[in-house]
PDB file of C-alpha atoms in Angstrom:
ATOM      1  CA  MET A   1      71.654 144.252  38.860  1.00 48.00           C
ATOM      2  CA  ASP A   2      74.652 142.395  40.312  1.00 82.00           C
ATOM      3  CA  THR A   3      73.109 142.724  43.762  1.00 82.00           C
ATOM      4  CA  LEU A   4      69.905 141.018  42.597  1.00 86.00           C
ATOM      5  CA  ILE A   5      71.895 138.193  40.971  1.00 87.00           C
ATOM      6  CA  TRP A   6      73.966 137.789  44.123  1.00 86.00           C
ATOM      7  CA  LEU A   7      70.816 137.742  46.274  1.00 89.00           C
ATOM      8  CA  ALA A   8      69.106 135.178  43.988  1.00 91.00           C
ATOM      9  CA  CYS A   9      72.206 132.977  44.141  1.00 92.00           C
ATOM     10  CA  LEU A  10      72.351 133.320  47.909  1.00 93.00           C
ATOM     11  CA  VAL A  11      68.699 132.269  48.304  1.00 95.00           C
ATOM     12  CA  ILE A  12      69.275 129.199  46.103  1.00 96.00           C
ATOM     13  CA  VAL A  13      72.549 128.246  47.782  1.00 97.00           C
ATOM     14  CA  VAL A  14      71.216 128.657  51.344  1.00 97.00           C
ATOM     15  CA  PHE A  15      68.162 126.592  50.364  1.00 97.00           C
ATOM     16  CA  ILE A  16      70.436 123.836  48.983  1.00 97.00           C
ATOM     17  CA  HIS A  17      72.455 124.000  52.203  1.00 98.00           C
ATOM     18  CA  GLU A  18      69.384 123.671  54.424  1.00 98.00           C
ATOM     19  CA  LEU A  19      68.066 120.913  52.154  1.00 97.00           C
ATOM     20  CA  GLY A  20      71.239 118.970  53.004  1.00 98.00           C
ATOM     21  CA  HIS A  21      70.416 119.170  56.715  1.00 98.00           C
ATOM     22  CA  TYR A  22      66.775 118.298  55.976  1.00 97.00           C
ATOM     23  CA  ILE A  23      67.623 115.186  53.949  1.00 96.00           C
ATOM     24  CA  ALA A  24      70.241 113.971  56.445  1.00 97.00           C
ATOM     25  CA  GLY A  25      67.796 114.423  59.318  1.00 96.00           C
ATOM     26  CA  ARG A  26      65.083 112.552  57.447  1.00 94.00           C
ATOM     27  CA  LEU A  27      67.528 109.711  56.660  1.00 95.00           C
ATOM     28  CA  PHE A  28      68.022 109.308  60.413  1.00 96.00           C
ATOM     29  CA  LYS A  29      64.240 109.383  61.002  1.00 93.00           C
ATOM     30  CA  VAL A  30      64.247 112.774  62.740  1.00 95.00           C
ATOM     31  CA  ARG A  31      61.158 114.902  62.134  1.00 93.00           C
ATOM     32  CA  VAL A  32      61.968 118.285  60.601  1.00 94.00           C
ATOM     33  CA  THR A  33      59.684 120.950  62.029  1.00 93.00           C
ATOM     34  CA  GLU A  34      60.940 123.950  60.061  1.00 96.00           C
ATOM     35  CA  VAL A  35      63.286 124.956  57.244  1.00 97.00           C
ATOM     36  CA  GLN A  36      64.082 128.664  57.095  1.00 96.00           C
ATOM     37  CA  VAL A  37      66.112 130.533  54.483  1.00 97.00           C
ATOM     38  CA  PHE A  38      67.150 133.985  55.754  1.00 95.00           C
ATOM     39  CA  PHE A  39      65.731 135.618  58.864  1.00 91.00           C
ATOM     40  CA  PHE A  40      62.733 137.857  59.667  1.00 92.00           C
ATOM     41  CA  PRO A  41      60.089 135.807  57.831  1.00 94.00           C
ATOM     42  CA  ILE A  42      58.145 137.357  54.961  1.00 95.00           C
ATOM     43  CA  ILE A  43      56.786 134.195  53.315  1.00 95.00           C
ATOM     44  CA  THR A  44      55.694 131.095  55.206  1.00 94.00           C
ATOM     45  CA  TYR A  45      54.349 127.900  53.691  1.00 92.00           C
ATOM     46  CA  THR A  46      52.808 125.320  55.974  1.00 86.00           C
ATOM     47  CA  PRO A  47      51.413 122.380  53.994  1.00 84.00           C
ATOM     48  CA  THR A  48      47.954 121.268  54.972  1.00 78.00           C
ATOM     49  CA  PHE A  49      47.729 117.864  56.568  1.00 74.00           C
ATOM     50  CA  ASP A  50      45.350 115.786  58.620  1.00 74.00           C
ATOM     51  CA  TYR A  51      46.837 115.604  62.102  1.00 71.00           C
ATOM     52  CA  TYR A  52      45.601 112.050  62.652  1.00 74.00           C
ATOM     53  CA  LYS A  53      46.181 110.590  59.171  1.00 75.00           C
ATOM     54  CA  THR A  54      49.435 112.217  58.044  1.00 74.00           C
ATOM     55  CA  PRO A  55      52.482 110.234  59.227  1.00 74.00           C
ATOM     56  CA  ARG A  56      54.406 112.004  61.978  1.00 68.00           C
ATOM     57  CA  ASP A  57      57.586 112.113  59.883  1.00 67.00           C
ATOM     58  CA  SER A  58      55.903 113.353  56.671  1.00 71.00           C
ATOM     59  CA  TRP A  59      57.412 116.364  54.889  1.00 72.00           C
ATOM     60  CA  ARG A  60      53.894 117.823  55.052  1.00 77.00           C
ATOM     61  CA  ARG A  61      54.482 118.555  58.737  1.00 82.00           C
ATOM     62  CA  THR A  62      57.435 120.820  57.924  1.00 91.00           C
ATOM     63  CA  ARG A  63      56.971 124.595  57.779  1.00 92.00           C
ATOM     64  CA  TRP A  64      58.986 126.328  55.025  1.00 95.00           C
ATOM     65  CA  ILE A  65      60.015 129.954  55.596  1.00 96.00           C
ATOM     66  CA  LEU A  66      61.698 132.645  53.496  1.00 96.00           C
ATOM     67  CA  GLY A  67      62.998 135.663  55.398  1.00 95.00           C
ATOM     68  CA  ILE A  68      64.159 139.090  54.331  1.00 92.00           C
ATOM     69  CA  LEU A  69      67.518 139.401  56.174  1.00 87.00           C
ATOM     70  CA  PRO A  70      70.190 137.527  54.143  1.00 85.00           C
ATOM     71  CA  PHE A  71      72.011 136.115  57.131  1.00 79.00           C
ATOM     72  CA  GLY A  72      71.858 132.355  56.566  1.00 88.00           C
ATOM     73  CA  GLY A  73      69.210 129.833  57.433  1.00 94.00           C
ATOM     74  CA  ILE A  74      68.222 127.168  59.898  1.00 95.00           C
ATOM     75  CA  THR A  75      66.699 123.708  59.863  1.00 97.00           C
ATOM     76  CA  ARG A  76      64.864 122.841  63.049  1.00 96.00           C
ATOM     77  CA  PHE A  77      64.336 119.257  64.144  1.00 95.00           C
ATOM     78  CA  ASP A  78      62.087 117.649  66.721  1.00 93.00           C
ATOM     79  CA  PRO A  79      64.170 118.421  69.844  1.00 92.00           C
ATOM     80  CA  TYR A  80      63.634 115.065  71.526  1.00 93.00           C
ATOM     81  CA  GLN A  81      64.333 112.954  68.422  1.00 94.00           C
ATOM     82  CA  TYR A  82      67.451 114.999  67.642  1.00 94.00           C
ATOM     83  CA  SER A  83      68.797 114.914  71.208  1.00 91.00           C
ATOM     84  CA  VAL A  84      68.653 111.110  71.471  1.00 94.00           C
ATOM     85  CA  LEU A  85      70.629 110.588  68.270  1.00 95.00           C
ATOM     86  CA  PRO A  86      74.198 109.363  68.724  1.00 95.00           C
ATOM     87  CA  PRO A  87      76.780 112.144  68.297  1.00 95.00           C
ATOM     88  CA  LEU A  88      78.037 110.623  65.006  1.00 96.00           C
ATOM     89  CA  LYS A  89      74.598 110.981  63.407  1.00 97.00           C
ATOM     90  CA  ARG A  90      74.275 114.559  64.690  1.00 96.00           C
ATOM     91  CA  LEU A  91      77.746 115.248  63.260  1.00 97.00           C
ATOM     92  CA  ILE A  92      76.630 113.958  59.848  1.00 98.00           C
ATOM     93  CA  ILE A  93      73.500 116.142  59.985  1.00 98.00           C
ATOM     94  CA  SER A  94      75.668 119.156  60.920  1.00 96.00           C
ATOM     95  CA  LEU A  95      78.017 118.583  57.988  1.00 97.00           C
ATOM     96  CA  ALA A  96      75.315 117.683  55.433  1.00 98.00           C
ATOM     97  CA  GLY A  97      74.680 121.308  54.444  1.00 97.00           C
ATOM     98  CA  ILE A  98      78.384 121.840  53.758  1.00 97.00           C
ATOM     99  CA  ILE A  99      78.521 118.621  51.733  1.00 98.00           C
ATOM    100  CA  PHE A 100      75.528 119.721  49.620  1.00 98.00           C
ATOM    101  CA  ASN A 101      77.189 123.100  48.968  1.00 98.00           C
ATOM    102  CA  LEU A 102      80.463 121.449  47.973  1.00 97.00           C
ATOM    103  CA  LEU A 103      78.625 119.055  45.641  1.00 97.00           C
ATOM    104  CA  THR A 104      76.775 121.992  44.072  1.00 97.00           C
ATOM    105  CA  TRP A 105      80.059 123.850  43.560  1.00 96.00           C
ATOM    106  CA  PHE A 106      81.735 120.747  42.105  1.00 96.00           C
ATOM    107  CA  VAL A 107      78.913 119.907  39.677  1.00 95.00           C
ATOM    108  CA  ILE A 108      78.622 123.487  38.418  1.00 94.00           C
ATOM    109  CA  MET A 109      82.382 123.857  37.956  1.00 93.00           C
ATOM    110  CA  MET A 110      82.583 120.507  36.130  1.00 93.00           C
ATOM    111  CA  LEU A 111      79.754 121.547  33.800  1.00 91.00           C
ATOM    112  CA  MET A 112      81.552 124.792  33.030  1.00 89.00           C
ATOM    113  CA  VAL A 113      85.057 123.315  32.661  1.00 87.00           C
ATOM    114  CA  THR A 114      83.859 120.555  30.333  1.00 86.00           C
ATOM    115  CA  GLY A 115      81.892 123.062  28.288  1.00 80.00           C
ATOM    116  CA  VAL A 116      78.595 121.209  28.794  1.00 77.00           C
ATOM    117  CA  TYR A 117      76.927 124.290  30.229  1.00 76.00           C
ATOM    118  CA  GLY A 118      78.080 127.661  31.377  1.00 72.00           C
ATOM    119  CA  SER A 119      76.663 131.066  32.146  1.00 82.00           C
ATOM    120  CA  PHE A 120      77.475 133.999  34.343  1.00 83.00           C
ATOM    121  CA  PHE A 121      74.626 133.056  36.692  1.00 87.00           C
ATOM    122  CA  MET A 122      75.831 129.446  37.013  1.00 90.00           C
ATOM    123  CA  TYR A 123      79.393 130.622  37.699  1.00 89.00           C
ATOM    124  CA  TYR A 124      78.075 132.975  40.373  1.00 89.00           C
ATOM    125  CA  LEU A 125      75.912 130.200  41.832  1.00 92.00           C
ATOM    126  CA  GLY A 126      78.856 127.807  42.029  1.00 93.00           C
ATOM    127  CA  THR A 127      81.141 130.426  43.534  1.00 92.00           C
ATOM    128  CA  VAL A 128      78.641 131.458  46.206  1.00 92.00           C
ATOM    129  CA  SER A 129      78.016 127.779  47.015  1.00 96.00           C
ATOM    130  CA  GLY A 130      81.744 127.162  47.465  1.00 95.00           C
ATOM    131  CA  TYR A 131      82.144 130.225  49.674  1.00 92.00           C
ATOM    132  CA  LEU A 132      79.157 129.245  51.814  1.00 93.00           C
ATOM    133  CA  ALA A 133      80.656 125.787  52.344  1.00 95.00           C
ATOM    134  CA  LEU A 134      83.988 127.313  53.422  1.00 92.00           C
ATOM    135  CA  LEU A 135      82.270 129.833  55.688  1.00 89.00           C
ATOM    136  CA  ASN A 136      80.311 127.078  57.422  1.00 93.00           C
ATOM    137  CA  LEU A 137      83.490 125.106  58.082  1.00 92.00           C
ATOM    138  CA  ILE A 138      84.671 127.825  60.479  1.00 89.00           C
ATOM    139  CA  PRO A 139      84.522 126.233  63.954  1.00 87.00           C
ATOM    140  CA  VAL A 140      82.364 128.969  65.467  1.00 86.00           C
ATOM    141  CA  TYR A 141      79.000 127.953  66.873  1.00 87.00           C
ATOM    142  CA  PRO A 142      76.207 128.362  65.538  1.00 85.00           C
ATOM    143  CA  LEU A 143      77.903 127.715  62.173  1.00 90.00           C
ATOM    144  CA  ASP A 144      78.006 124.078  61.099  1.00 95.00           C
ATOM    145  CA  GLY A 145      81.713 123.864  61.847  1.00 92.00           C
ATOM    146  CA  GLY A 146      81.017 124.927  65.435  1.00 91.00           C
ATOM    147  CA  ALA A 147      78.185 122.412  65.759  1.00 92.00           C
ATOM    148  CA  ALA A 148      80.480 119.720  64.370  1.00 94.00           C
ATOM    149  CA  MET A 149      83.139 120.635  66.954  1.00 91.00           C
ATOM    150  CA  LEU A 150      80.599 120.202  69.764  1.00 91.00           C
ATOM    151  CA  GLU A 151      79.587 116.800  68.396  1.00 93.00           C
ATOM    152  CA  LEU A 152      83.258 115.768  68.116  1.00 92.00           C
ATOM    153  CA  TYR A 153      83.794 116.944  71.695  1.00 90.00           C
ATOM    154  CA  GLU A 154      80.935 114.700  72.839  1.00 92.00           C
ATOM    155  CA  MET A 155      82.281 111.758  70.817  1.00 93.00           C
ATOM    156  CA  ILE A 156      85.726 112.124  72.401  1.00 92.00           C
ATOM    157  CA  THR A 157      84.752 112.898  75.999  1.00 91.00           C
ATOM    158  CA  GLY A 158      81.413 111.097  76.195  1.00 91.00           C
ATOM    159  CA  LYS A 159      79.906 114.268  77.704  1.00 91.00           C
ATOM    160  CA  SER A 160      77.415 116.510  75.959  1.00 87.00           C
ATOM    161  CA  PRO A 161      77.905 120.272  76.398  1.00 86.00           C
ATOM    162  CA  SER A 162      74.994 121.788  78.325  1.00 84.00           C
ATOM    163  CA  ASN A 163      72.276 123.753  76.553  1.00 83.00           C
ATOM    164  CA  GLU A 164      73.320 126.832  78.558  1.00 88.00           C
ATOM    165  CA  PHE A 165      76.880 126.489  77.233  1.00 87.00           C
ATOM    166  CA  ARG A 166      75.558 126.057  73.653  1.00 84.00           C
ATOM    167  CA  GLN A 167      73.388 129.177  74.017  1.00 86.00           C
ATOM    168  CA  LYS A 168      76.329 131.251  75.252  1.00 88.00           C
ATOM    169  CA  LEU A 169      78.462 129.982  72.375  1.00 87.00           C
ATOM    170  CA  ALA A 170      75.669 130.848  69.920  1.00 85.00           C
ATOM    171  CA  ILE A 171      75.485 134.429  71.200  1.00 88.00           C
ATOM    172  CA  ILE A 172      79.268 134.886  71.075  1.00 89.00           C
ATOM    173  CA  GLY A 173      79.470 133.239  67.632  1.00 85.00           C
ATOM    174  CA  THR A 174      76.657 135.352  66.201  1.00 83.00           C
ATOM    175  CA  ILE A 175      78.328 138.533  67.451  1.00 87.00           C
ATOM    176  CA  LEU A 176      81.646 137.454  65.893  1.00 84.00           C
ATOM    177  CA  ILE A 177      79.944 136.628  62.582  1.00 80.00           C
ATOM    178  CA  ILE A 178      78.199 140.021  62.497  1.00 80.00           C
ATOM    179  CA  ILE A 179      81.450 141.847  63.287  1.00 82.00           C
ATOM    180  CA  PHE A 180      83.650 139.977  60.794  1.00 77.00           C
ATOM    181  CA  PHE A 181      81.207 139.550  57.920  1.00 72.00           C
ATOM    182  CA  TRP A 182      78.902 142.587  58.218  1.00 69.00           C
ATOM    183  CA  ILE A 183      80.602 145.404  60.108  1.00 73.00           C
ATOM    184  CA  ILE A 184      84.298 145.122  59.149  1.00 72.00           C
ATOM    185  CA  PRO A 185      83.535 144.822  55.381  1.00 68.00           C
ATOM    186  CA  LEU A 186      81.718 148.192  55.576  1.00 66.00           C
ATOM    187  CA  PHE A 187      85.053 149.839  56.326  1.00 63.00           C
TER     188      PHE A 187
END
């Protein structure tokens, strides 16, 4: 039973995290093409829209995906619109998921501490949200902390890391995440 509660909390918390990226991207007028919670899709929702009548930046043009492998999520933006954003705006989008998780943790803990509302599920939800925020602060790409470091690098040097460099960092970072958070805990 605890595993199901943990999994339900993780789905909710990852969705809140990705919603942070989604909202920040939309605030900067970047079209969001896809929001995915977990990997290896099992449920996909693509809203119907009229290609010629629906505004290009409408939420109806975003595909929503739920996967089966509880390994995080991803929010995909229109590559051109995202790439022409100034590094500060990309930094804000990178950190928005962490901010949403920290706000979730804070609100839930305040509700529990003040006695307004409290339950085991809410405590679990707040705790998982806090842990996800801390995990994403780790400066390893493709985590948000790693993406933020690349944006800070560009802000300081004025040079954007190449896509090839980002891809290599993503592979190395994913391997490190799997080793430290999936393999080592088994032992």
